[in-house]
PDB file of C-alpha atoms in Angstrom:
ATOM      1  CA  MET A   1     157.341 -71.522  16.223  1.00  0.00           C
ATOM      2  CA  THR A   2     158.285 -74.296  18.570  1.00  0.00           C
ATOM      3  CA  THR A   3     155.838 -76.897  19.790  1.00  0.00           C
ATOM      4  CA  LEU A   4     155.954 -75.296  23.218  1.00  0.00           C
ATOM      5  CA  SER A   5     154.787 -71.905  21.982  1.00  0.00           C
ATOM      6  CA  ILE A   6     152.046 -73.515  19.872  1.00  0.00           C
ATOM      7  CA  LEU A   7     150.848 -75.323  22.983  1.00  0.00           C
ATOM      8  CA  LEU A   8     150.994 -72.076  24.946  1.00  0.00           C
ATOM      9  CA  VAL A   9     148.898 -70.318  22.295  1.00  0.00           C
ATOM     10  CA  ILE A  10     146.327 -73.143  22.389  1.00  0.00           C
ATOM     11  CA  SER A  11     146.253 -72.967  26.168  1.00  0.00           C
ATOM     12  CA  ALA A  12     145.837 -69.183  26.082  1.00  0.00           C
ATOM     13  CA  ALA A  13     142.956 -69.557  23.607  1.00  0.00           C
ATOM     14  CA  LEU A  14     141.316 -72.152  25.851  1.00  0.00           C
ATOM     15  CA  PHE A  15     141.729 -69.861  28.872  1.00  0.00           C
ATOM     16  CA  CYS A  16     140.146 -66.943  27.023  1.00  0.00           C
ATOM     17  CA  ILE A  17     137.226 -69.091  25.871  1.00  0.00           C
ATOM     18  CA  GLY A  18     136.683 -70.026  29.505  1.00  0.00           C
ATOM     19  CA  LEU A  19     136.925 -66.382  30.490  1.00  0.00           C
ATOM     20  CA  LEU A  20     134.366 -65.544  27.809  1.00  0.00           C
ATOM     21  CA  ALA A  21     131.969 -68.148  29.193  1.00  0.00           C
ATOM     22  CA  ALA A  22     132.482 -66.995  32.773  1.00  0.00           C
ATOM     23  CA  LEU A  23     132.040 -63.308  31.971  1.00  0.00           C
ATOM     24  CA  SER A  24     129.337 -63.196  29.353  1.00  0.00           C
ATOM     25  CA  ARG A  25     126.846 -65.896  30.334  1.00  0.00           C
ATOM     26  CA  ARG A  26     124.252 -65.269  32.998  1.00  0.00           C
ATOM     27  CA  HIS A  27     123.479 -68.891  33.821  1.00  0.00           C
ATOM     28  CA  ALA A  28     125.363 -70.162  36.891  1.00  0.00           C
ATOM     29  CA  ILE A  29     126.233 -73.518  35.305  1.00  0.00           C
ATOM     30  CA  PHE A  30     127.788 -71.735  32.311  1.00  0.00           C
ATOM     31  CA  ILE A  31     129.995 -69.793  34.696  1.00  0.00           C
ATOM     32  CA  LEU A  32     131.138 -73.062  36.281  1.00  0.00           C
ATOM     33  CA  ILE A  33     131.866 -74.491  32.807  1.00  0.00           C
ATOM     34  CA  GLY A  34     133.989 -71.434  32.072  1.00  0.00           C
ATOM     35  CA  ILE A  35     135.951 -71.861  35.307  1.00  0.00           C
ATOM     36  CA  GLU A  36     136.552 -75.516  34.474  1.00  0.00           C
ATOM     37  CA  LEU A  37     137.872 -74.564  31.035  1.00  0.00           C
ATOM     38  CA  MET A  38     140.266 -72.036  32.560  1.00  0.00           C
ATOM     39  CA  LEU A  39     141.581 -74.607  35.056  1.00  0.00           C
ATOM     40  CA  ALA A  40     142.056 -77.141  32.266  1.00  0.00           C
ATOM     41  CA  ALA A  41     144.036 -74.590  30.236  1.00  0.00           C
ATOM     42  CA  ALA A  42     146.314 -74.049  33.235  1.00  0.00           C
ATOM     43  CA  ASN A  43     146.837 -77.823  33.496  1.00  0.00           C
ATOM     44  CA  LEU A  44     147.882 -77.943  29.848  1.00  0.00           C
ATOM     45  CA  ASN A  45     150.461 -75.253  30.578  1.00  0.00           C
ATOM     46  CA  PHE A  46     151.867 -77.174  33.550  1.00  0.00           C
ATOM     47  CA  VAL A  47     152.292 -80.361  31.533  1.00  0.00           C
ATOM     48  CA  ALA A  48     153.730 -78.532  28.507  1.00  0.00           C
ATOM     49  CA  PHE A  49     156.314 -76.719  30.621  1.00  0.00           C
ATOM     50  CA  TRP A  50     157.209 -79.993  32.316  1.00  0.00           C
ATOM     51  CA  ARG A  51     157.729 -81.739  28.977  1.00  0.00           C
ATOM     52  CA  PHE A  52     159.761 -78.987  27.346  1.00  0.00           C
ATOM     53  CA  GLY A  53     161.422 -77.708  30.486  1.00  0.00           C
ATOM     54  CA  PRO A  54     164.997 -78.286  31.605  1.00  0.00           C
ATOM     55  CA  GLU A  55     164.249 -81.239  33.890  1.00  0.00           C
ATOM     56  CA  PRO A  56     161.704 -83.611  32.412  1.00  0.00           C
ATOM     57  CA  GLN A  57     163.071 -86.474  34.531  1.00  0.00           C
ATOM     58  CA  THR A  58     161.416 -85.212  37.722  1.00  0.00           C
ATOM     59  CA  PRO A  59     157.657 -85.199  37.131  1.00  0.00           C
ATOM     60  CA  THR A  60     156.902 -81.915  38.910  1.00  0.00           C
ATOM     61  CA  GLY A  61     154.487 -80.496  36.338  1.00  0.00           C
ATOM     62  CA  VAL A  62     152.628 -83.780  36.149  1.00  0.00           C
ATOM     63  CA  MET A  63     152.167 -83.812  39.905  1.00  0.00           C
ATOM     64  CA  VAL A  64     150.877 -80.241  39.941  1.00  0.00           C
ATOM     65  CA  ALA A  65     148.456 -81.102  37.141  1.00  0.00           C
ATOM     66  CA  ILE A  66     147.151 -84.150  39.024  1.00  0.00           C
ATOM     67  CA  PHE A  67     146.595 -82.149  42.224  1.00  0.00           C
ATOM     68  CA  SER A  68     144.983 -79.378  40.206  1.00  0.00           C
ATOM     69  CA  ILE A  69     142.547 -81.849  38.621  1.00  0.00           C
ATOM     70  CA  ALA A  70     141.628 -83.180  42.071  1.00  0.00           C
ATOM     71  CA  ILE A  71     141.022 -79.663  43.404  1.00  0.00           C
ATOM     72  CA  ALA A  72     138.970 -78.792  40.313  1.00  0.00           C
ATOM     73  CA  ALA A  73     136.785 -81.844  40.961  1.00  0.00           C
ATOM     74  CA  ALA A  74     136.184 -80.721  44.552  1.00  0.00           C
ATOM     75  CA  GLU A  75     135.424 -77.198  43.348  1.00  0.00           C
ATOM     76  CA  VAL A  76     132.894 -78.295  40.764  1.00  0.00           C
ATOM     77  CA  ALA A  77     131.148 -80.605  43.257  1.00  0.00           C
ATOM     78  CA  VAL A  78     130.678 -77.782  45.768  1.00  0.00           C
ATOM     79  CA  GLY A  79     129.788 -75.307  43.001  1.00  0.00           C
ATOM     80  CA  LEU A  80     127.059 -77.490  41.553  1.00  0.00           C
ATOM     81  CA  ALA A  81     125.699 -78.173  45.052  1.00  0.00           C
ATOM     82  CA  LEU A  82     125.508 -74.407  45.524  1.00  0.00           C
ATOM     83  CA  VAL A  83     123.682 -74.052  42.200  1.00  0.00           C
ATOM     84  CA  ILE A  84     121.103 -76.644  43.260  1.00  0.00           C
ATOM     85  CA  SER A  85     120.722 -75.017  46.668  1.00  0.00           C
ATOM     86  CA  VAL A  86     120.250 -71.550  45.131  1.00  0.00           C
ATOM     87  CA  TYR A  87     117.742 -72.965  42.657  1.00  0.00           C
ATOM     88  CA  ARG A  88     115.677 -74.393  45.524  1.00  0.00           C
ATOM     89  CA  HIS A  89     115.482 -71.019  47.231  1.00  0.00           C
ATOM     90  CA  TYR A  90     114.929 -68.683  44.301  1.00  0.00           C
ATOM     91  CA  ARG A  91     113.638 -70.953  41.521  1.00  0.00           C
ATOM     92  CA  THR A  92     116.263 -69.500  39.192  1.00  0.00           C
ATOM     93  CA  THR A  93     119.916 -69.977  38.376  1.00  0.00           C
ATOM     94  CA  ASN A  94     120.297 -66.665  36.574  1.00  0.00           C
ATOM     95  CA  VAL A  95     123.017 -64.831  38.458  1.00  0.00           C
ATOM     96  CA  ASP A  96     121.578 -61.434  37.535  1.00  0.00           C
ATOM     97  CA  ARG A  97     118.461 -62.156  39.532  1.00  0.00           C
ATOM     98  CA  LEU A  98     120.329 -63.149  42.682  1.00  0.00           C
ATOM     99  CA  ASN A  99     120.470 -59.550  43.858  1.00  0.00           C
ATOM    100  CA  GLN A 100     119.238 -59.851  47.452  1.00  0.00           C
ATOM    101  CA  LEU A 101     122.494 -58.482  48.845  1.00  0.00           C
ATOM    102  CA  LYS A 102     122.524 -55.484  46.512  1.00  0.00           C
ATOM    103  CA  GLY A 103     122.879 -52.279  48.500  1.00  0.00           C
TER     104      GLY A 103
ATOM    105  CA  MET B   1     152.705 -88.150  16.561  1.00  0.00           C
ATOM    106  CA  ASN B   2     152.735 -86.085  13.398  1.00  0.00           C
ATOM    107  CA  ASN B   3     151.656 -82.538  12.857  1.00  0.00           C
ATOM    108  CA  ALA B   4     148.335 -83.334  11.190  1.00  0.00           C
ATOM    109  CA  ALA B   5     147.050 -85.229  14.215  1.00  0.00           C
ATOM    110  CA  PHE B   6     148.236 -82.398  16.466  1.00  0.00           C
ATOM    111  CA  LEU B   7     146.346 -79.872  14.344  1.00  0.00           C
ATOM    112  CA  VAL B   8     143.190 -81.987  14.374  1.00  0.00           C
ATOM    113  CA  ILE B   9     143.321 -82.338  18.171  1.00  0.00           C
ATOM    114  CA  ALA B  10     143.860 -78.604  18.572  1.00  0.00           C
ATOM    115  CA  ILE B  11     140.930 -77.744  16.288  1.00  0.00           C
ATOM    116  CA  VAL B  12     138.607 -80.249  17.981  1.00  0.00           C
ATOM    117  CA  THR B  13     139.537 -79.022  21.463  1.00  0.00           C
ATOM    118  CA  LEU B  14     139.134 -75.343  20.664  1.00  0.00           C
ATOM    119  CA  ALA B  15     135.921 -75.874  18.697  1.00  0.00           C
ATOM    120  CA  GLY B  16     134.445 -77.914  21.546  1.00  0.00           C
ATOM    121  CA  ALA B  17     135.410 -75.266  24.067  1.00  0.00           C
ATOM    122  CA  LEU B  18     134.041 -72.464  21.925  1.00  0.00           C
ATOM    123  CA  ALA B  19     130.775 -74.334  21.444  1.00  0.00           C
ATOM    124  CA  ALA B  20     130.579 -74.972  25.189  1.00  0.00           C
ATOM    125  CA  ALA B  21     131.010 -71.264  25.840  1.00  0.00           C
ATOM    126  CA  THR B  22     128.599 -69.905  23.243  1.00  0.00           C
ATOM    127  CA  LEU B  23     125.798 -72.401  22.526  1.00  0.00           C
ATOM    128  CA  PRO B  24     122.464 -71.098  23.790  1.00  0.00           C
ATOM    129  CA  LYS B  25     121.196 -74.414  25.151  1.00  0.00           C
ATOM    130  CA  LEU B  26     122.873 -75.583  28.329  1.00  0.00           C
ATOM    131  CA  ILE B  27     122.691 -79.301  27.609  1.00  0.00           C
ATOM    132  CA  HIS B  28     124.387 -78.851  24.223  1.00  0.00           C
ATOM    133  CA  ALA B  29     127.093 -76.810  25.910  1.00  0.00           C
ATOM    134  CA  ALA B  30     127.669 -79.558  28.492  1.00  0.00           C
ATOM    135  CA  LEU B  31     128.059 -82.173  25.744  1.00  0.00           C
ATOM    136  CA  CYS B  32     130.488 -79.937  23.817  1.00  0.00           C
ATOM    137  CA  LEU B  33     132.454 -79.515  27.040  1.00  0.00           C
ATOM    138  CA  ILE B  34     133.013 -83.282  27.008  1.00  0.00           C
ATOM    139  CA  VAL B  35     134.495 -82.995  23.499  1.00  0.00           C
ATOM    140  CA  ALA B  36     136.849 -80.260  24.695  1.00  0.00           C
ATOM    141  CA  PHE B  37     137.967 -82.346  27.675  1.00  0.00           C
ATOM    142  CA  VAL B  38     138.614 -85.411  25.521  1.00  0.00           C
ATOM    143  CA  GLY B  39     140.740 -83.243  23.220  1.00  0.00           C
ATOM    144  CA  LEU B  40     142.667 -81.969  26.213  1.00  0.00           C
ATOM    145  CA  ALA B  41     143.276 -85.531  27.394  1.00  0.00           C
ATOM    146  CA  ALA B  42     144.639 -86.260  23.902  1.00  0.00           C
ATOM    147  CA  PHE B  43     147.074 -83.375  24.378  1.00  0.00           C
ATOM    148  CA  PHE B  44     148.282 -84.940  27.628  1.00  0.00           C
ATOM    149  CA  PHE B  45     148.814 -88.262  25.844  1.00  0.00           C
ATOM    150  CA  PHE B  46     150.695 -86.412  23.123  1.00  0.00           C
ATOM    151  CA  LEU B  47     152.958 -84.809  25.714  1.00  0.00           C
ATOM    152  CA  GLY B  48     153.841 -88.149  27.270  1.00  0.00           C
ATOM    153  CA  ALA B  49     151.828 -87.665  30.456  1.00  0.00           C
ATOM    154  CA  GLU B  50     149.562 -90.666  29.970  1.00  0.00           C
ATOM    155  CA  PHE B  51     148.537 -90.820  33.605  1.00  0.00           C
ATOM    156  CA  VAL B  52     147.341 -87.205  33.600  1.00  0.00           C
ATOM    157  CA  GLY B  53     145.407 -87.894  30.403  1.00  0.00           C
ATOM    158  CA  LEU B  54     143.700 -90.883  31.990  1.00  0.00           C
ATOM    159  CA  VAL B  55     142.919 -88.937  35.171  1.00  0.00           C
ATOM    160  CA  GLN B  56     141.549 -86.146  32.999  1.00  0.00           C
ATOM    161  CA  LEU B  57     139.289 -88.625  31.198  1.00  0.00           C
ATOM    162  CA  PHE B  58     138.081 -90.302  34.397  1.00  0.00           C
ATOM    163  CA  VAL B  59     137.552 -87.161  36.454  1.00  0.00           C
ATOM    164  CA  TYR B  60     136.286 -84.694  33.867  1.00  0.00           C
ATOM    165  CA  VAL B  61     134.484 -86.873  31.340  1.00  0.00           C
ATOM    166  CA  GLY B  62     133.435 -89.486  33.867  1.00  0.00           C
ATOM    167  CA  ALA B  63     132.511 -87.428  36.897  1.00  0.00           C
ATOM    168  CA  VAL B  64     132.334 -83.700  36.220  1.00  0.00           C
ATOM    169  CA  ALA B  65     130.355 -83.967  32.984  1.00  0.00           C
ATOM    170  CA  VAL B  66     127.848 -86.360  34.552  1.00  0.00           C
ATOM    171  CA  LEU B  67     127.547 -84.052  37.551  1.00  0.00           C
ATOM    172  CA  ILE B  68     126.865 -81.070  35.262  1.00  0.00           C
ATOM    173  CA  VAL B  69     124.237 -83.014  33.315  1.00  0.00           C
ATOM    174  CA  PHE B  70     122.521 -84.049  36.554  1.00  0.00           C
ATOM    175  CA  THR B  71     122.506 -80.467  37.786  1.00  0.00           C
ATOM    176  CA  ILE B  72     120.935 -79.359  34.499  1.00  0.00           C
ATOM    177  CA  LEU B  73     118.292 -82.045  35.046  1.00  0.00           C
ATOM    178  CA  LEU B  74     117.594 -80.866  38.592  1.00  0.00           C
ATOM    179  CA  THR B  75     117.306 -77.205  37.592  1.00  0.00           C
ATOM    180  CA  ARG B  76     115.621 -77.765  34.279  1.00  0.00           C
ATOM    181  CA  ARG B  77     112.701 -75.398  34.748  1.00  0.00           C
ATOM    182  CA  ASP B  78     115.170 -72.609  34.308  1.00  0.00           C
ATOM    183  CA  VAL B  79     117.203 -74.154  31.513  1.00  0.00           C
ATOM    184  CA  GLY B  80     114.760 -73.714  28.669  1.00  0.00           C
ATOM    185  CA  LYS B  81     114.788 -69.943  28.873  1.00  0.00           C
ATOM    186  CA  PRO B  82     117.142 -68.183  26.457  1.00  0.00           C
ATOM    187  CA  ASP B  83     120.331 -66.958  28.000  1.00  0.00           C
ATOM    188  CA  LYS B  84     121.151 -63.330  27.427  1.00  0.00           C
ATOM    189  CA  PHE B  85     124.643 -62.898  26.046  1.00  0.00           C
ATOM    190  CA  ASN B  86     126.770 -60.142  27.493  1.00  0.00           C
ATOM    191  CA  TRP B  87     128.941 -58.726  24.720  1.00  0.00           C
ATOM    192  CA  GLY B  88     131.322 -56.978  27.091  1.00  0.00           C
ATOM    193  CA  GLY B  89     132.746 -60.379  27.940  1.00  0.00           C
ATOM    194  CA  ILE B  90     133.915 -60.889  24.355  1.00  0.00           C
ATOM    195  CA  VAL B  91     135.861 -57.642  24.443  1.00  0.00           C
ATOM    196  CA  VAL B  92     137.586 -58.597  27.696  1.00  0.00           C
ATOM    197  CA  ALA B  93     138.341 -62.132  26.482  1.00  0.00           C
ATOM    198  CA  VAL B  94     139.797 -60.935  23.169  1.00  0.00           C
ATOM    199  CA  ALA B  95     141.874 -58.322  24.987  1.00  0.00           C
ATOM    200  CA  VAL B  96     143.267 -60.911  27.407  1.00  0.00           C
ATOM    201  CA  PHE B  97     144.004 -63.279  24.512  1.00  0.00           C
ATOM    202  CA  GLY B  98     145.800 -60.499  22.660  1.00  0.00           C
ATOM    203  CA  GLY B  99     147.906 -59.751  25.712  1.00  0.00           C
ATOM    204  CA  LEU B 100     148.825 -63.401  26.262  1.00  0.00           C
ATOM    205  CA  LEU B 101     149.607 -63.904  22.567  1.00  0.00           C
ATOM    206  CA  TRP B 102     151.842 -60.843  22.561  1.00  0.00           C
ATOM    207  CA  ALA B 103     153.695 -62.135  25.627  1.00  0.00           C
ATOM    208  CA  ILE B 104     154.130 -65.635  24.151  1.00  0.00           C
ATOM    209  CA  LEU B 105     155.387 -64.400  20.770  1.00  0.00           C
ATOM    210  CA  LYS B 106     157.680 -61.818  22.301  1.00  0.00           C
ATOM    211  CA  THR B 107     159.398 -64.243  24.655  1.00  0.00           C
ATOM    212  CA  PRO B 108     162.458 -65.787  23.024  1.00  0.00           C
ATOM    213  CA  SER B 109     161.897 -69.517  22.976  1.00  0.00           C
ATOM    214  CA  VAL B 110     164.205 -71.039  25.562  1.00  0.00           C
ATOM    215  CA  ALA B 111     164.961 -74.418  24.147  1.00  0.00           C
ATOM    216  CA  ILE B 112     164.095 -76.998  22.947  1.00  0.00           C
ATOM    217  CA  ALA B 113     163.334 -80.074  21.164  1.00  0.00           C
ATOM    218  CA  ALA B 114     161.732 -82.272  23.779  1.00  0.00           C
ATOM    219  CA  ALA B 115     164.392 -84.305  25.492  1.00  0.00           C
ATOM    220  CA  GLN B 116     164.121 -88.028  25.173  1.00  0.00           C
ATOM    221  CA  ILE B 117     162.915 -89.237  28.537  1.00  0.00           C
ATOM    222  CA  PRO B 118     161.985 -92.671  29.802  1.00  0.00           C
ATOM    223  CA  PRO B 119     158.212 -93.059  29.801  1.00  0.00           C
ATOM    224  CA  LEU B 120     156.564 -91.792  32.943  1.00  0.00           C
ATOM    225  CA  THR B 121     155.081 -94.944  34.409  1.00  0.00           C
ATOM    226  CA  VAL B 122     152.380 -95.153  37.040  1.00  0.00           C
ATOM    227  CA  LYS B 123     154.919 -96.879  39.301  1.00  0.00           C
ATOM    228  CA  ARG B 124     157.184 -93.825  39.160  1.00  0.00           C
ATOM    229  CA  ILE B 125     154.268 -91.477  39.786  1.00  0.00           C
ATOM    230  CA  GLY B 126     153.200 -93.565  42.766  1.00  0.00           C
ATOM    231  CA  GLU B 127     156.711 -93.490  44.203  1.00  0.00           C
ATOM    232  CA  VAL B 128     156.981 -89.712  43.826  1.00  0.00           C
ATOM    233  CA  LEU B 129     153.476 -89.246  45.199  1.00  0.00           C
ATOM    234  CA  LEU B 130     154.271 -91.146  48.380  1.00  0.00           C
ATOM    235  CA  THR B 131     157.724 -89.663  48.957  1.00  0.00           C
ATOM    236  CA  ASN B 132     158.129 -86.050  47.835  1.00  0.00           C
ATOM    237  CA  TYR B 133     154.447 -85.218  47.594  1.00  0.00           C
ATOM    238  CA  VAL B 134     153.019 -87.060  50.560  1.00  0.00           C
ATOM    239  CA  TRP B 135     151.892 -83.915  52.417  1.00  0.00           C
ATOM    240  CA  PRO B 136     150.123 -82.393  49.386  1.00  0.00           C
ATOM    241  CA  LEU B 137     148.509 -85.794  48.874  1.00  0.00           C
ATOM    242  CA  GLN B 138     147.171 -85.819  52.437  1.00  0.00           C
ATOM    243  CA  CYS B 139     145.956 -82.239  52.063  1.00  0.00           C
ATOM    244  CA  VAL B 140     144.127 -83.103  48.862  1.00  0.00           C
ATOM    245  CA  GLY B 141     142.530 -86.051  50.622  1.00  0.00           C
ATOM    246  CA  LEU B 142     141.360 -83.753  53.426  1.00  0.00           C
ATOM    247  CA  LEU B 143     140.110 -81.220  50.885  1.00  0.00           C
ATOM    248  CA  LEU B 144     138.149 -83.863  48.957  1.00  0.00           C
ATOM    249  CA  THR B 145     136.555 -85.124  52.182  1.00  0.00           C
ATOM    250  CA  ALA B 146     135.619 -81.578  53.178  1.00  0.00           C
ATOM    251  CA  ALA B 147     134.193 -80.908  49.709  1.00  0.00           C
ATOM    252  CA  LEU B 148     132.184 -84.146  49.838  1.00  0.00           C
ATOM    253  CA  ILE B 149     130.667 -83.286  53.221  1.00  0.00           C
ATOM    254  CA  GLY B 150     130.136 -79.660  52.193  1.00  0.00           C
ATOM    255  CA  ALA B 151     128.338 -80.618  48.988  1.00  0.00           C
ATOM    256  CA  LEU B 152     126.103 -83.042  50.912  1.00  0.00           C
ATOM    257  CA  VAL B 153     125.256 -80.441  53.566  1.00  0.00           C
ATOM    258  CA  LEU B 154     124.471 -77.836  50.897  1.00  0.00           C
ATOM    259  CA  VAL B 155     121.989 -79.973  48.999  1.00  0.00           C
ATOM    260  CA  MET B 156     120.370 -81.589  52.050  1.00  0.00           C
ATOM    261  CA  GLU B 157     116.650 -80.954  52.335  1.00  0.00           C
ATOM    262  CA  GLU B 158     115.908 -78.195  54.768  1.00  0.00           C
ATOM    263  CA  LYS B 159     113.685 -79.079  57.679  1.00  0.00           C
ATOM    264  CA  ARG B 160     110.233 -77.601  57.334  1.00  0.00           C
ATOM    265  CA  ARG B 161     109.203 -75.812  60.488  1.00  0.00           C
TER     266      ARG B 161
END
């Protein structure tokens, strides 16, 4: 196996761990942690493909990874603000109990 | 860097991530998330993208982790309760991992020993950022401002009537 495919396997494992956290936990902060892990796995893929790709002189993958990190920071700030706001209203952060809109 | 260090980084990253996803206590999970992010930054250093590794350390370990810990503090009445684990998620995650693994192993590897490249300096990144990527940069700035204002508005105390 090449280094690239080992990195891809690690990134896939990281993505699936994030997916596991996002799908199987009922606490809103755990879901955010899972989303962050998935985004980080995608960043690892971008940088790995840049490094082992045909044109490592132009730093395209690095740029995408930097922008992706910035967007992830914005996302987690808004997400955690939402968690705090929801907690103020309902006194819980368990997503199963936020069922006011259930038909 | 040799293979042993690579293996150690991989194990530490995946173990940290797995602990962050499965530990029952939220604060332990947040601390394990920091370990996973530091391991990921080490991967970026290993790949020659030092700037991304540093940004990863500053943004994730410095800002996001602290933000998560503060949110846990602010919602702590709920944190002590045990979190029910949904086993269906494991099935989906393992299935997705199997699919990805199959795709990765089936694809014929294109190249490649990593080409020798000049180190990617911050000067070069700055030049590229302000020439080819100036519009994405402005958009990210706008997005960060909007997220800042949005987060503030969301957590502002509501007026009692």
